[in-house]
Amino acid sequence: MTEIVQRGLYYEECEAGARYLHRPGRTVTEADNMLFSALTMNTQALHLDAAYAATQPFGRLLMNSMWTLSTLVGMSVAQITQGTLVAQLGLSDIAFPHPVFAGDTLYGDTEIVAKRLSKSRPGQGLVTMTHTGRNQNDEIVATVTRVALMWCLPQEDA
């Protein structure tokens, strides 16, 4: 019997310029927002108090942007880094150009921007990627650049 274990990409399998679409999307719920905000001790009224949020410019509760960021990166794991990540080295250029609300559906994609072999860690390489989150209307709701330290292919597979 053939056994297949889902994994991410090894360093050599990452192709600069390739764009990976992460599906299915994730429909956001008010419970997601409340739970994430409570777990992270984020008491921002814009995430928790519907009456207050109604008096603010967007007129309703905003999804916690850290939930959006975490979910966007999380959507990429199975396809990009599952079992092939050594460490996440950094996140930069984080932006939330459009709000996310309960009822929206988040879709993610990842573009491999650059890669290079590690100078100090043989058998590992650095991969720079950009994650982009879009809602059901194809509006960009989040972007982030991420640098990950990835395993190279095992020698017997290289």
PDB file of N, CA, C and O in Angstrom, residues 100-140:
ATOM      1  N   VAL A 100     -11.837  43.614   7.733  1.00  0.00           N
ATOM      2  CA  VAL A 100     -12.488  42.308   7.663  1.00  0.00           C
ATOM      3  C   VAL A 100     -13.594  42.302   8.706  1.00  0.00           C
ATOM      4  O   VAL A 100     -13.397  42.751   9.843  1.00  0.00           O
ATOM      5  N   PHE A 101     -14.746  41.781   8.309  1.00  0.00           N
ATOM      6  CA  PHE A 101     -15.917  41.718   9.178  1.00  0.00           C
ATOM      7  C   PHE A 101     -16.411  40.280   9.280  1.00  0.00           C
ATOM      8  O   PHE A 101     -16.168  39.467   8.379  1.00  0.00           O
ATOM      9  N   ALA A 102     -17.134  39.979  10.348  1.00  0.00           N
ATOM     10  CA  ALA A 102     -17.781  38.676  10.467  1.00  0.00           C
ATOM     11  C   ALA A 102     -18.658  38.467   9.229  1.00  0.00           C
ATOM     12  O   ALA A 102     -19.325  39.396   8.770  1.00  0.00           O
ATOM     13  N   GLY A 103     -18.602  37.284   8.685  1.00  0.00           N
ATOM     14  CA  GLY A 103     -19.355  36.977   7.469  1.00  0.00           C
ATOM     15  C   GLY A 103     -18.512  37.039   6.210  1.00  0.00           C
ATOM     16  O   GLY A 103     -18.882  36.471   5.180  1.00  0.00           O
ATOM     17  N   ASP A 104     -17.364  37.739   6.270  1.00  0.00           N
ATOM     18  CA  ASP A 104     -16.447  37.754   5.128  1.00  0.00           C
ATOM     19  C   ASP A 104     -15.767  36.392   5.007  1.00  0.00           C
ATOM     20  O   ASP A 104     -15.644  35.664   5.988  1.00  0.00           O
ATOM     21  N   THR A 105     -15.304  36.081   3.812  1.00  0.00           N
ATOM     22  CA  THR A 105     -14.513  34.878   3.600  1.00  0.00           C
ATOM     23  C   THR A 105     -13.105  35.299   3.204  1.00  0.00           C
ATOM     24  O   THR A 105     -12.936  36.095   2.280  1.00  0.00           O
ATOM     25  N   LEU A 106     -12.143  34.778   3.938  1.00  0.00           N
ATOM     26  CA  LEU A 106     -10.733  35.095   3.710  1.00  0.00           C
ATOM     27  C   LEU A 106     -10.121  34.035   2.794  1.00  0.00           C
ATOM     28  O   LEU A 106     -10.250  32.841   3.046  1.00  0.00           O
ATOM     29  N   TYR A 107      -9.461  34.489   1.738  1.00  0.00           N
ATOM     30  CA  TYR A 107      -8.701  33.627   0.834  1.00  0.00           C
ATOM     31  C   TYR A 107      -7.253  34.085   0.886  1.00  0.00           C
ATOM     32  O   TYR A 107      -6.979  35.277   0.959  1.00  0.00           O
ATOM     33  N   GLY A 108      -6.334  33.146   0.845  1.00  0.00           N
ATOM     34  CA  GLY A 108      -4.930  33.491   0.916  1.00  0.00           C
ATOM     35  C   GLY A 108      -4.136  32.973  -0.259  1.00  0.00           C
ATOM     36  O   GLY A 108      -4.502  31.977  -0.882  1.00  0.00           O
ATOM     37  N   ASP A 109      -3.070  33.667  -0.573  1.00  0.00           N
ATOM     38  CA  ASP A 109      -2.095  33.155  -1.531  1.00  0.00           C
ATOM     39  C   ASP A 109      -0.711  33.572  -1.082  1.00  0.00           C
ATOM     40  O   ASP A 109      -0.541  34.510  -0.303  1.00  0.00           O
ATOM     41  N   THR A 110       0.269  32.823  -1.538  1.00  0.00           N
ATOM     42  CA  THR A 110       1.664  33.067  -1.182  1.00  0.00           C
ATOM     43  C   THR A 110       2.501  33.106  -2.436  1.00  0.00           C
ATOM     44  O   THR A 110       2.399  32.203  -3.271  1.00  0.00           O
ATOM     45  N   GLU A 111       3.318  34.147  -2.560  1.00  0.00           N
ATOM     46  CA  GLU A 111       4.278  34.225  -3.648  1.00  0.00           C
ATOM     47  C   GLU A 111       5.680  34.083  -3.068  1.00  0.00           C
ATOM     48  O   GLU A 111       6.023  34.742  -2.085  1.00  0.00           O
ATOM     49  N   ILE A 112       6.470  33.194  -3.664  1.00  0.00           N
ATOM     50  CA  ILE A 112       7.870  33.068  -3.277  1.00  0.00           C
ATOM     51  C   ILE A 112       8.601  34.225  -3.945  1.00  0.00           C
ATOM     52  O   ILE A 112       8.615  34.341  -5.167  1.00  0.00           O
ATOM     53  N   VAL A 113       9.198  35.096  -3.143  1.00  0.00           N
ATOM     54  CA  VAL A 113       9.835  36.311  -3.645  1.00  0.00           C
ATOM     55  C   VAL A 113      11.326  36.097  -3.901  1.00  0.00           C
ATOM     56  O   VAL A 113      11.865  36.557  -4.908  1.00  0.00           O
ATOM     57  N   ALA A 114      11.992  35.408  -2.987  1.00  0.00           N
ATOM     58  CA  ALA A 114      13.430  35.188  -3.115  1.00  0.00           C
ATOM     59  C   ALA A 114      13.826  33.996  -2.265  1.00  0.00           C
ATOM     60  O   ALA A 114      13.091  33.589  -1.356  1.00  0.00           O
ATOM     61  N   LYS A 115      15.003  33.467  -2.555  1.00  0.00           N
ATOM     62  CA  LYS A 115      15.549  32.403  -1.722  1.00  0.00           C
ATOM     63  C   LYS A 115      17.058  32.391  -1.856  1.00  0.00           C
ATOM     64  O   LYS A 115      17.607  32.833  -2.873  1.00  0.00           O
ATOM     65  N   ARG A 116      17.715  31.920  -0.808  1.00  0.00           N
ATOM     66  CA  ARG A 116      19.168  31.753  -0.836  1.00  0.00           C
ATOM     67  C   ARG A 116      19.541  30.699   0.191  1.00  0.00           C
ATOM     68  O   ARG A 116      18.856  30.534   1.216  1.00  0.00           O
ATOM     69  N   LEU A 117      20.609  29.977  -0.095  1.00  0.00           N
ATOM     70  CA  LEU A 117      21.097  28.999   0.865  1.00  0.00           C
ATOM     71  C   LEU A 117      21.648  29.719   2.090  1.00  0.00           C
ATOM     72  O   LEU A 117      22.203  30.819   1.986  1.00  0.00           O
ATOM     73  N   SER A 118      21.502  29.105   3.245  1.00  0.00           N
ATOM     74  CA  SER A 118      22.044  29.667   4.474  1.00  0.00           C
ATOM     75  C   SER A 118      23.565  29.600   4.429  1.00  0.00           C
ATOM     76  O   SER A 118      24.134  28.586   4.021  1.00  0.00           O
ATOM     77  N   LYS A 119      24.211  30.673   4.852  1.00  0.00           N
ATOM     78  CA  LYS A 119      25.676  30.706   4.904  1.00  0.00           C
ATOM     79  C   LYS A 119      26.195  30.031   6.168  1.00  0.00           C
ATOM     80  O   LYS A 119      27.341  29.586   6.199  1.00  0.00           O
ATOM     81  N   SER A 120      25.364  29.962   7.197  1.00  0.00           N
ATOM     82  CA  SER A 120      25.824  29.440   8.479  1.00  0.00           C
ATOM     83  C   SER A 120      25.189  28.103   8.871  1.00  0.00           C
ATOM     84  O   SER A 120      25.621  27.489   9.839  1.00  0.00           O
ATOM     85  N   ARG A 121      24.180  27.671   8.128  1.00  0.00           N
ATOM     86  CA  ARG A 121      23.465  26.450   8.497  1.00  0.00           C
ATOM     87  C   ARG A 121      23.371  25.524   7.288  1.00  0.00           C
ATOM     88  O   ARG A 121      22.409  25.612   6.515  1.00  0.00           O
ATOM     89  N   PRO A 122      24.350  24.636   7.113  1.00  0.00           N
ATOM     90  CA  PRO A 122      24.324  23.709   5.969  1.00  0.00           C
ATOM     91  C   PRO A 122      23.031  22.890   5.960  1.00  0.00           C
ATOM     92  O   PRO A 122      22.515  22.516   7.008  1.00  0.00           O
ATOM     93  N   GLY A 123      22.516  22.661   4.753  1.00  0.00           N
ATOM     94  CA  GLY A 123      21.283  21.879   4.620  1.00  0.00           C
ATOM     95  C   GLY A 123      20.022  22.683   4.840  1.00  0.00           C
ATOM     96  O   GLY A 123      18.928  22.121   4.912  1.00  0.00           O
ATOM     97  N   GLN A 124      20.171  24.005   4.930  1.00  0.00           N
ATOM     98  CA  GLN A 124      19.020  24.874   5.147  1.00  0.00           C
ATOM     99  C   GLN A 124      19.124  26.101   4.244  1.00  0.00           C
ATOM    100  O   GLN A 124      20.216  26.479   3.824  1.00  0.00           O
ATOM    101  N   GLY A 125      17.984  26.695   3.938  1.00  0.00           N
ATOM    102  CA  GLY A 125      17.957  27.886   3.106  1.00  0.00           C
ATOM    103  C   GLY A 125      16.903  28.857   3.585  1.00  0.00           C
ATOM    104  O   GLY A 125      15.944  28.476   4.257  1.00  0.00           O
ATOM    105  N   LEU A 126      17.092  30.125   3.235  1.00  0.00           N
ATOM    106  CA  LEU A 126      16.130  31.167   3.595  1.00  0.00           C
ATOM    107  C   LEU A 126      15.207  31.423   2.419  1.00  0.00           C
ATOM    108  O   LEU A 126      15.670  31.613   1.289  1.00  0.00           O
ATOM    109  N   VAL A 127      13.914  31.431   2.697  1.00  0.00           N
ATOM    110  CA  VAL A 127      12.907  31.683   1.678  1.00  0.00           C
ATOM    111  C   VAL A 127      12.102  32.904   2.103  1.00  0.00           C
ATOM    112  O   VAL A 127      11.577  32.956   3.217  1.00  0.00           O
ATOM    113  N   THR A 128      12.038  33.885   1.226  1.00  0.00           N
ATOM    114  CA  THR A 128      11.232  35.078   1.476  1.00  0.00           C
ATOM    115  C   THR A 128       9.954  34.941   0.658  1.00  0.00           C
ATOM    116  O   THR A 128       9.997  34.642  -0.537  1.00  0.00           O
ATOM    117  N   MET A 129       8.842  35.130   1.328  1.00  0.00           N
ATOM    118  CA  MET A 129       7.544  34.983   0.669  1.00  0.00           C
ATOM    119  C   MET A 129       6.627  36.127   1.066  1.00  0.00           C
ATOM    120  O   MET A 129       6.811  36.746   2.116  1.00  0.00           O
ATOM    121  N   THR A 130       5.685  36.411   0.199  1.00  0.00           N
ATOM    122  CA  THR A 130       4.663  37.404   0.489  1.00  0.00           C
ATOM    123  C   THR A 130       3.315  36.712   0.531  1.00  0.00           C
ATOM    124  O   THR A 130       2.926  36.034  -0.420  1.00  0.00           O
ATOM    125  N   HIS A 131       2.628  36.859   1.658  1.00  0.00           N
ATOM    126  CA  HIS A 131       1.275  36.322   1.817  1.00  0.00           C
ATOM    127  C   HIS A 131       0.298  37.464   1.541  1.00  0.00           C
ATOM    128  O   HIS A 131       0.487  38.582   2.038  1.00  0.00           O
ATOM    129  N   THR A 132      -0.738  37.169   0.775  1.00  0.00           N
ATOM    130  CA  THR A 132      -1.782  38.153   0.493  1.00  0.00           C
ATOM    131  C   THR A 132      -3.135  37.548   0.839  1.00  0.00           C
ATOM    132  O   THR A 132      -3.448  36.431   0.418  1.00  0.00           O
ATOM    133  N   GLY A 133      -3.913  38.297   1.613  1.00  0.00           N
ATOM    134  CA  GLY A 133      -5.272  37.877   1.961  1.00  0.00           C
ATOM    135  C   GLY A 133      -6.271  38.727   1.211  1.00  0.00           C
ATOM    136  O   GLY A 133      -6.115  39.947   1.116  1.00  0.00           O
ATOM    137  N   ARG A 134      -7.276  38.058   0.676  1.00  0.00           N
ATOM    138  CA  ARG A 134      -8.350  38.748  -0.043  1.00  0.00           C
ATOM    139  C   ARG A 134      -9.692  38.289   0.516  1.00  0.00           C
ATOM    140  O   ARG A 134      -9.818  37.161   0.968  1.00  0.00           O
ATOM    141  N   ASN A 135     -10.682  39.169   0.440  1.00  0.00           N
ATOM    142  CA  ASN A 135     -12.021  38.762   0.853  1.00  0.00           C
ATOM    143  C   ASN A 135     -12.788  38.194  -0.350  1.00  0.00           C
ATOM    144  O   ASN A 135     -12.236  38.064  -1.450  1.00  0.00           O
ATOM    145  N   GLN A 136     -14.022  37.869  -0.137  1.00  0.00           N
ATOM    146  CA  GLN A 136     -14.859  37.257  -1.168  1.00  0.00           C
ATOM    147  C   GLN A 136     -15.077  38.171  -2.372  1.00  0.00           C
ATOM    148  O   GLN A 136     -15.456  37.705  -3.453  1.00  0.00           O
ATOM    149  N   ASN A 137     -14.805  39.459  -2.218  1.00  0.00           N
ATOM    150  CA  ASN A 137     -14.929  40.417  -3.322  1.00  0.00           C
ATOM    151  C   ASN A 137     -13.592  40.704  -3.994  1.00  0.00           C
ATOM    152  O   ASN A 137     -13.469  41.652  -4.766  1.00  0.00           O
ATOM    153  N   ASP A 138     -12.587  39.903  -3.665  1.00  0.00           N
ATOM    154  CA  ASP A 138     -11.224  40.025  -4.199  1.00  0.00           C
ATOM    155  C   ASP A 138     -10.524  41.309  -3.744  1.00  0.00           C
ATOM    156  O   ASP A 138      -9.557  41.743  -4.359  1.00  0.00           O
ATOM    157  N   GLU A 139     -11.000  41.927  -2.662  1.00  0.00           N
ATOM    158  CA  GLU A 139     -10.346  43.100  -2.098  1.00  0.00           C
ATOM    159  C   GLU A 139      -9.209  42.617  -1.200  1.00  0.00           C
ATOM    160  O   GLU A 139      -9.399  41.699  -0.387  1.00  0.00           O
ATOM    161  N   ILE A 140      -8.047  43.212  -1.334  1.00  0.00           N
ATOM    162  CA  ILE A 140      -6.919  42.837  -0.487  1.00  0.00           C
ATOM    163  C   ILE A 140      -7.178  43.353   0.922  1.00  0.00           C
ATOM    164  O   ILE A 140      -7.410  44.543   1.130  1.00  0.00           O
TER     165      ILE A 140
END
